Coordinates of C-alpha atoms and ligand atoms in Angstrom, one line a residue:
M1337 CA -12.7 -23.4 -13.7
K1338 CA -13.9 -20.6 -11.5
K1339 CA -11.1 -18.1 -10.8
V1340 CA -10.3 -17.3 -7.2
Y1341 CA -8.6 -13.9 -6.9
L1342 CA -6.7 -13.5 -3.7
D1343 CA -4.3 -10.8 -4.6
Y1344 CA -6.2 -7.6 -3.6
A1345 CA -3.0 -6.0 -2.2
A1346 CA -1.5 -6.1 -5.7
T1347 CA -4.6 -4.4 -7.2
T1348 CA -8.3 -4.5 -6.8
P1349 CA -10.9 -5.0 -9.5
T1350 CA -12.5 -1.7 -10.4
H1351 CA -15.9 -1.5 -8.6
P1352 CA -18.8 -1.6 -11.2
E1353 CA -20.2 1.6 -9.5
V1354 CA -16.8 3.3 -10.1
V1355 CA -16.8 2.3 -13.8
K1356 CA -20.3 3.6 -14.1
A1357 CA -19.3 7.0 -12.6
M1358 CA -16.3 7.2 -15.0
L1359 CA -17.9 6.4 -18.3
P1360 CA -19.6 9.8 -19.1
Y1361 CA -16.2 11.4 -18.7
F1362 CA -14.8 9.5 -21.6
T1363 CA -17.7 10.6 -23.9
E1364 CA -20.2 13.4 -23.2
A1365 CA -18.2 15.3 -20.5
F1366 CA -14.8 14.8 -22.2
G1367 CA -13.7 18.4 -21.9
N1368 CA -10.4 19.6 -20.6
P1369 CA -11.1 21.0 -17.1
S1370 CA -8.7 23.9 -17.8
S1371 CA -11.0 25.1 -20.6
I1372 CA -13.5 27.8 -19.9
Y1373 CA -16.5 26.6 -21.9
S1374 CA -19.2 24.5 -20.3
C1375 CA -18.0 20.9 -21.0
G1376 CA -14.6 21.8 -19.6
Q1377 CA -16.1 23.4 -16.5
Q1378 CA -18.4 20.4 -16.0
A1379 CA -15.4 18.2 -15.8
K1380 CA -13.7 20.7 -13.5
G1381 CA -16.7 20.7 -11.2
A1382 CA -16.7 16.9 -11.1
I1383 CA -13.0 16.9 -10.2
E1384 CA -13.6 19.2 -7.3
E1385 CA -16.4 16.9 -6.0
A1386 CA -14.0 14.0 -6.3
R1387 CA -11.4 15.9 -4.3
V1388 CA -13.9 16.4 -1.5
K1389 CA -14.7 12.7 -1.4
V1390 CA -11.0 11.7 -1.2
A1391 CA -10.4 14.3 1.5
D1392 CA -13.4 13.1 3.5
L1393 CA -12.1 9.6 3.5
I1394 CA -9.0 10.6 5.5
G1395 CA -10.4 13.6 7.4
A1396 CA -8.5 16.2 5.4
R1397 CA -9.6 19.5 3.7
D1398 CA -10.2 19.3 0.0
E1399 CA -7.4 21.9 -0.7
E1400 CA -5.0 19.5 1.0
I1401 CA -5.4 16.9 -1.7
V1402 CA -3.3 16.9 -4.8
F1403 CA -4.1 14.3 -7.5
T1404 CA -1.2 12.4 -8.9
S1405 CA -0.8 9.5 -11.3
S1406 CA -0.1 6.8 -8.6
G1407 CA 1.0 5.8 -5.2
T1408 CA 4.6 5.7 -6.6
E1409 CA 4.3 9.3 -7.8
S1410 CA 2.9 10.5 -4.4
D1411 CA 5.8 8.8 -2.5
N1412 CA 8.3 10.5 -4.9
F1413 CA 6.6 13.8 -4.7
A1414 CA 6.5 13.8 -0.8
I1415 CA 10.1 12.7 -0.3
K1416 CA 11.9 14.6 -3.1
G1417 CA 9.5 17.5 -2.5
V1418 CA 10.7 17.9 1.1
A1419 CA 14.4 17.1 0.3
F1420 CA 14.7 19.7 -2.4
T1421 CA 12.8 22.5 -0.6
K1422 CA 15.2 25.4 -0.7
D1423 CA 15.0 26.7 2.8
I1424 CA 15.0 23.3 4.6
K1425 CA 18.0 22.9 6.8
G1426 CA 19.6 19.5 6.7
N1427 CA 20.1 16.5 4.5
H1428 CA 19.1 13.6 6.7
L1429 CA 16.0 11.3 6.3
I1430 CA 14.6 8.5 8.4
T1431 CA 12.7 5.6 7.0
S1432 CA 12.3 1.8 7.5
P1433 CA 13.8 -1.1 5.5
I1434 CA 10.4 -2.6 4.8
E1435 CA 9.0 0.3 2.8
H1436 CA 7.8 -0.2 -0.8
D1437 CA 10.4 0.4 -3.5
A1438 CA 8.7 3.7 -4.3
V1439 CA 10.1 5.0 -1.0
L1440 CA 13.3 2.9 -0.8
E1441 CA 14.5 3.7 -4.4
T1442 CA 13.7 7.4 -3.9
C1443 CA 15.8 7.4 -0.7
K1444 CA 18.6 5.6 -2.6
F1445 CA 18.4 8.3 -5.3
L1446 CA 18.7 11.0 -2.7
E1447 CA 21.7 9.2 -1.1
R1448 CA 23.5 9.3 -4.4
R1449 CA 23.0 13.0 -4.3
G1450 CA 24.5 13.6 -0.9
F1451 CA 21.6 13.0 1.4
S1452 CA 22.0 10.6 4.3
V1453 CA 19.3 8.1 5.2
T1454 CA 18.8 6.1 8.4
Y1455 CA 17.0 2.8 7.9
L1456 CA 15.4 1.9 11.2
P1457 CA 15.5 -1.6 12.5
V1458 CA 12.2 -3.6 12.7
D1459 CA 11.3 -6.4 15.0
K1460 CA 10.3 -10.0 13.9
Y1461 CA 6.8 -8.8 13.1
G1462 CA 8.1 -5.8 11.0
L1463 CA 7.2 -3.2 13.7
V1464 CA 9.2 0.0 13.9
D1465 CA 9.9 1.0 17.5
P1466 CA 9.0 4.7 18.0
G1467 CA 11.9 4.9 20.5
D1468 CA 14.3 4.1 17.6
V1469 CA 12.7 6.9 15.6
K1470 CA 13.4 9.4 18.4
K1471 CA 17.0 8.1 18.8
A1472 CA 17.7 8.5 15.0
I1473 CA 16.7 12.2 14.9
T1474 CA 19.6 14.6 14.4
T1475 CA 19.8 18.3 13.9
K1476 CA 20.0 17.6 10.2
T1477 CA 16.8 15.5 10.0
I1478 CA 14.3 16.9 7.5
L1479 CA 11.8 14.0 7.0
I1480 CA 10.5 10.8 8.6
S1481 CA 8.8 8.4 6.2
V1482 CA 7.2 5.3 7.6
M1483 CA 4.5 3.3 5.9
H1484 CA 1.1 2.9 7.6
A1485 CA 0.8 -0.9 6.8
N1486 CA 3.2 -3.1 5.0
N1487 CA 2.0 -4.4 1.6
E1488 CA 3.6 -7.8 2.0
M1489 CA 2.9 -8.9 5.5
G1490 CA 0.1 -6.5 6.6
T1491 CA 1.7 -5.3 9.8
V1492 CA 0.2 -1.9 10.8
E1493 CA 2.9 0.5 12.2
P1494 CA 2.5 2.7 15.3
I1495 CA 2.0 5.8 13.2
A1496 CA 0.3 8.0 15.8
E1497 CA 3.2 7.6 18.2
I1498 CA 5.8 8.3 15.5
G1499 CA 3.7 11.3 14.4
K1500 CA 3.8 12.7 17.9
I1501 CA 7.6 12.3 18.0
A1502 CA 7.9 14.0 14.6
K1503 CA 5.7 16.9 15.7
E1504 CA 7.6 17.5 18.9
A1505 CA 10.9 17.6 16.9
G1506 CA 9.4 19.8 14.3
I1507 CA 10.2 17.4 11.5
Y1508 CA 8.0 16.6 8.5
F1509 CA 6.3 13.2 8.7
H1510 CA 5.2 11.3 5.6
I1511 CA 3.3 8.0 5.6
D1512 CA 2.8 5.7 2.6
A1513 CA -0.9 4.7 3.3
V1514 CA -1.4 3.0 -0.1
Q1515 CA -2.4 -0.2 1.6
T1516 CA -4.6 1.3 4.3
V1517 CA -6.7 4.2 2.8
G1518 CA -10.2 2.8 2.2
H1519 CA -9.5 -0.3 4.3
I1520 CA -9.0 0.9 7.9
P1521 CA -10.1 4.3 9.3
I1522 CA -7.7 7.1 8.9
S1523 CA -7.8 10.6 10.4
V1524 CA -4.9 12.8 9.3
D1525 CA -5.3 14.9 12.4
E1526 CA -5.2 12.0 14.8
L1527 CA -2.3 10.3 13.1
G1528 CA -0.4 13.6 12.9
M1529 CA 1.3 13.5 9.6
D1530 CA 2.2 16.2 7.1
L1531 CA 2.1 14.1 3.9
L1532 CA 0.2 10.9 3.0
S1533 CA 0.3 8.9 -0.2
I1534 CA -2.8 7.2 -1.6
S1535 CA -3.4 5.0 -4.7
A1536 CA -6.9 4.5 -6.2
H1537 CA -6.4 1.0 -7.6
K1538 CA -5.9 -0.4 -4.1
L1539 CA -9.4 0.7 -3.1
Y1540 CA -11.5 -0.5 -6.1
G1541 CA -10.7 2.6 -8.1
P1542 CA -8.9 2.7 -11.5
K1543 CA -5.2 2.3 -12.1
G1544 CA -3.0 5.3 -12.9
V1545 CA -4.4 7.7 -10.4
G1546 CA -3.4 8.6 -6.8
A1547 CA -3.2 11.5 -4.4
L1548 CA -0.9 13.2 -2.0
F1549 CA -2.3 14.7 1.1
I1550 CA -0.2 17.8 1.8
K1551 CA -1.1 19.4 5.2
K1552 CA -1.8 23.1 4.9
G1553 CA 1.5 25.0 5.3
T1554 CA 3.8 22.2 4.4
K1555 CA 6.6 23.4 2.2
L1556 CA 7.1 21.1 -0.8
V1557 CA 8.9 21.6 -4.1
S1558 CA 6.9 20.4 -7.2
F1559 CA 8.6 18.3 -9.7
M1560 CA 6.0 18.2 -12.5
H1561 CA 6.5 21.6 -14.2
G1562 CA 4.2 22.9 -16.9
G1563 CA 0.6 24.2 -16.6
E1564 CA -1.1 25.6 -13.6
Q1565 CA -3.1 22.5 -12.7
E1566 CA -3.5 21.6 -9.0
R1567 CA -2.8 25.2 -8.1
G1568 CA 0.6 24.9 -9.6
R1569 CA 1.7 22.0 -7.5
R1570 CA 1.4 19.3 -10.1
A1571 CA 1.3 20.2 -13.8
S1572 CA -0.3 18.0 -16.5
T1573 CA -3.8 17.7 -18.0
Y1574 CA -6.2 16.1 -15.5
N1575 CA -6.9 12.4 -15.8
V1576 CA -10.6 13.2 -15.6
P1577 CA -12.2 9.8 -15.7
G1578 CA -9.6 8.4 -13.4
I1579 CA -10.1 11.1 -10.8
I1580 CA -13.9 10.8 -11.0
G1581 CA -13.5 7.0 -10.4
F1582 CA -11.2 7.6 -7.5
G1583 CA -13.7 10.0 -5.9
R1584 CA -16.5 7.4 -6.3
A1585 CA -14.2 4.6 -4.9
A1586 CA -13.4 6.9 -1.9
E1587 CA -17.1 7.5 -1.3
L1588 CA -17.9 3.8 -1.4
A1589 CA -15.0 2.9 0.8
R1590 CA -16.2 5.4 3.4
Q1591 CA -19.6 3.7 3.5
E1592 CA -18.4 0.1 3.3
M1593 CA -15.0 0.0 5.0
S1594 CA -15.9 -1.0 8.5
E1595 CA -18.4 -3.7 7.5
E1596 CA -15.9 -5.0 5.0
A1597 CA -13.2 -5.3 7.7
E1598 CA -15.6 -7.1 10.0
R1599 CA -16.4 -9.6 7.3
L1600 CA -12.9 -10.2 6.2
T1601 CA -11.1 -10.6 9.6
P1602 CA -12.7 -14.0 10.4
L1603 CA -12.0 -15.2 6.9
R1604 CA -8.4 -14.1 7.2
D1605 CA -8.1 -15.8 10.5
K1606 CA -9.7 -19.0 9.2
L1607 CA -7.2 -19.1 6.4
I1608 CA -4.2 -18.4 8.7
N1609 CA -5.1 -20.9 11.4
S1610 CA -6.2 -23.7 9.0
L1611 CA -3.0 -23.4 6.9
L1612 CA -0.8 -23.5 9.9
E1613 CA -2.7 -26.5 11.2
R1614 CA -2.9 -28.4 8.0
I1615 CA 0.6 -27.9 6.6
E1616 CA 3.7 -28.8 8.7
Y1617 CA 6.6 -26.5 8.9
T1618 CA 4.8 -23.2 8.4
R1619 CA 4.8 -19.9 10.1
L1620 CA 2.9 -16.7 10.0
N1621 CA 4.8 -13.6 8.8
G1622 CA 3.8 -10.2 10.1
H1623 CA 2.1 -9.3 13.4
P1624 CA -0.7 -11.7 14.5
Q1625 CA -3.0 -8.9 15.7
Q1626 CA -1.7 -5.6 14.4
R1627 CA -2.3 -6.6 10.8
L1628 CA -4.5 -5.6 8.0
P1629 CA -7.9 -7.3 8.1
N1630 CA -7.3 -8.9 4.6
N1631 CA -3.6 -10.1 4.8
V1632 CA -2.3 -13.6 5.1
N1633 CA 1.4 -14.2 4.7
I1634 CA 2.9 -17.5 5.5
S1635 CA 6.3 -19.1 5.0
I1636 CA 6.1 -22.7 4.0
D1637 CA 9.5 -24.5 4.5
F1638 CA 11.1 -26.7 1.8
V1639 CA 9.1 -25.3 -1.1
E1640 CA 9.5 -22.2 -3.2
G1641 CA 6.9 -19.4 -3.3
E1642 CA 7.1 -19.2 -7.1
S1643 CA 6.4 -22.9 -7.5
M1644 CA 3.4 -22.7 -5.1
C1645 CA 2.1 -19.6 -7.0
L1646 CA 2.3 -21.3 -10.4
S1647 CA 0.7 -24.5 -9.1
L1648 CA -2.1 -22.4 -7.5
D1649 CA -2.6 -20.6 -10.8
L1650 CA -3.1 -23.9 -12.6
E1651 CA -5.9 -24.5 -10.1
G1652 CA -7.4 -21.1 -10.8
I1653 CA -6.1 -19.4 -7.7
C1654 CA -4.3 -16.0 -7.9
A1655 CA -1.9 -15.4 -5.0
S1656 CA 1.5 -13.8 -4.7
T1657 CA 4.9 -14.4 -3.3
G1658 CA 5.3 -10.8 -2.0
S1659 CA 4.9 -7.4 -3.5
A1660 CA 3.4 -7.2 -7.0
C1661 CA 6.5 -5.3 -8.1
A1662 CA 8.8 -8.1 -6.9
T1663 CA 7.3 -10.9 -8.9
S1664 CA 9.8 -10.6 -11.7
S1665 CA 12.7 -10.6 -9.2
L1666 CA 14.3 -13.7 -7.9
E1667 CA 15.7 -12.0 -4.8
P1668 CA 14.0 -13.0 -1.6
S1669 CA 11.7 -10.3 -0.2
H1670 CA 13.6 -7.4 1.4
V1671 CA 10.7 -7.0 3.8
L1672 CA 10.8 -10.6 5.2
L1673 CA 14.6 -10.5 5.4
A1674 CA 14.4 -7.3 7.4
T1675 CA 12.3 -9.1 10.0
G1676 CA 15.1 -11.6 10.5
L1677 CA 13.7 -14.4 8.3
S1678 CA 16.4 -16.6 6.6
P1679 CA 16.5 -16.3 2.8
E1680 CA 15.3 -19.9 2.6
R1681 CA 12.1 -19.1 4.6
A1682 CA 11.7 -15.9 2.7
Y1683 CA 11.8 -17.8 -0.6
G1684 CA 9.0 -20.1 0.7
S1685 CA 6.6 -17.2 1.5
L1686 CA 3.1 -16.9 0.1
R1687 CA 0.7 -14.0 0.3
F1688 CA -3.1 -14.1 0.1
T1689 CA -4.9 -10.8 0.2
L1690 CA -8.7 -10.9 0.5
G1691 CA -11.2 -8.4 -0.7
K1692 CA -14.8 -7.3 -1.4
W1693 CA -15.6 -10.4 -3.5
T1694 CA -13.9 -13.0 -1.4
T1695 CA -16.2 -15.8 -0.2
E1696 CA -15.8 -18.5 2.4
E1697 CA -16.1 -21.1 -0.4
E1698 CA -13.0 -19.5 -1.9
I1699 CA -11.1 -19.8 1.3
D1700 CA -12.1 -23.5 1.6
Q1701 CA -10.9 -24.0 -1.9
V1702 CA -7.4 -22.8 -1.0
L1703 CA -7.5 -24.9 2.1
E1704 CA -8.3 -27.9 0.0
V1705 CA -5.8 -27.2 -2.8
L1706 CA -2.7 -25.8 -1.1
P1707 CA -1.9 -28.7 1.3
R1708 CA -2.0 -31.0 -1.8
I1709 CA 0.3 -28.7 -3.8
V1710 CA 2.8 -28.4 -0.9
A1711 CA 2.8 -32.2 -0.4
K1712 CA 3.5 -32.7 -4.1
L1713 CA 6.3 -30.1 -4.3
R1714 CA 7.9 -31.3 -1.1
A1715 CA 7.9 -34.9 -2.4
M1716 CA 10.1 -33.6 -5.3
S1717 CA 12.2 -31.3 -3.1
P1718 CA 15.8 -32.1 -2.2
L1719 CA 15.4 -29.5 0.6
L1720 CA 13.1 -31.7 2.8
K1721 CA 15.1 -34.8 2.1
N1722 CA 18.3 -33.2 3.4
H1723 CA 16.5 -31.8 6.5
Ligands
LIG671 N1 3.3 1.9 -1.7 C1 2.8 0.7 -1.3 C2 2.8 0.3 0.1 C3 2.2 -0.2 -2.3 O1 1.7 -1.4 -1.9 C4 2.3 0.2 -3.6 C5 1.7 -0.7 -4.7 O2 1.8 -1.9 -4.5 C6 2.8 1.5 -4.0 C7 3.3 2.3 -3.0 C8 2.8 1.9 -5.4 O3 1.5 2.3 -5.8 P1 1.1 2.4 -7.3 O4 0.9 1.0 -7.8 O5 -0.1 3.3 -7.4 O6 2.3 3.1 -8.0

């Protein structure tokens, strides 16, 4: 059975070109970049080249990129880094209820330590209203953190408008851009943020490497203490192959991103429209237009997402019920609940995320298989009978 992978938002396969770029750094050029002899310095040089490539992808300067171990670390670094900066006046943060747990759990951690956090409302599509951001600002506000695009339902937030509000108020602005960097164009100057989180494995790079963009002049406390790596901002021996792979992935994304988005958008729309047409009692989650070019998230009534996922897996199709991190949890998605969806509908949600190797045949395969699965599950479901 041919596998159909439609969970690119959970992770992407590492691009063969990326693997090729990484390989020499496991063997010939294995030196520690902090060593002064040539094989260390060769690795150091390659890291600096990778830094330029990552910076170029978001229109930043290379010295504004700090390599981390993941998107999660970047989110933690940005939020705790601002919160614990000594001369920052205030203890209030603003965020949204649809953030990834890397942001939400960090905020909860800070709340337990005396910080207060405003969770902005979102509309039925998951959009934050910039007017609500403005209203939430107090004299104590130190940080606004809103994601660029939501990982579950693909809604793209009005970041430039929020950035303008943050700038006018003189408050630091962080965006979690883990789902957007390498997929839609980003210019840190145009979007107006001070901090931006990236994760390599979401853009065909390796797992276990990420970056935090820190705008020049932003005051931020480091929380990895040790050596002088990353100019003292983040200690620990460099993940050399990972960083080199990240750089190559960023370079490829820059070249291929717009073509890729153009190719995926009609495939996404075909999948959305045909599923809504072919299966009764379904609805699209997330914004119909302001959404990532690769995201399909639908709620299918009277069936559970987990059952659909497992049945799809038996047919060789990998999809998800929500965020990758939530697959071990039986709670309905906090993201979908925040948009006003009932817990029953949230339980019946299914996410397909398309990517570089997705073909129209694969979309047709889902369209052939899923209505059959839903019909079978519904025939056994007491939920539909009681409807
Ligand atoms: N933020 C968002 C929006 C994500 O989708 C993810 C991963 O799914 C993360 C943060 C965490 O990134 P990482 O897997 O690199 O820790």
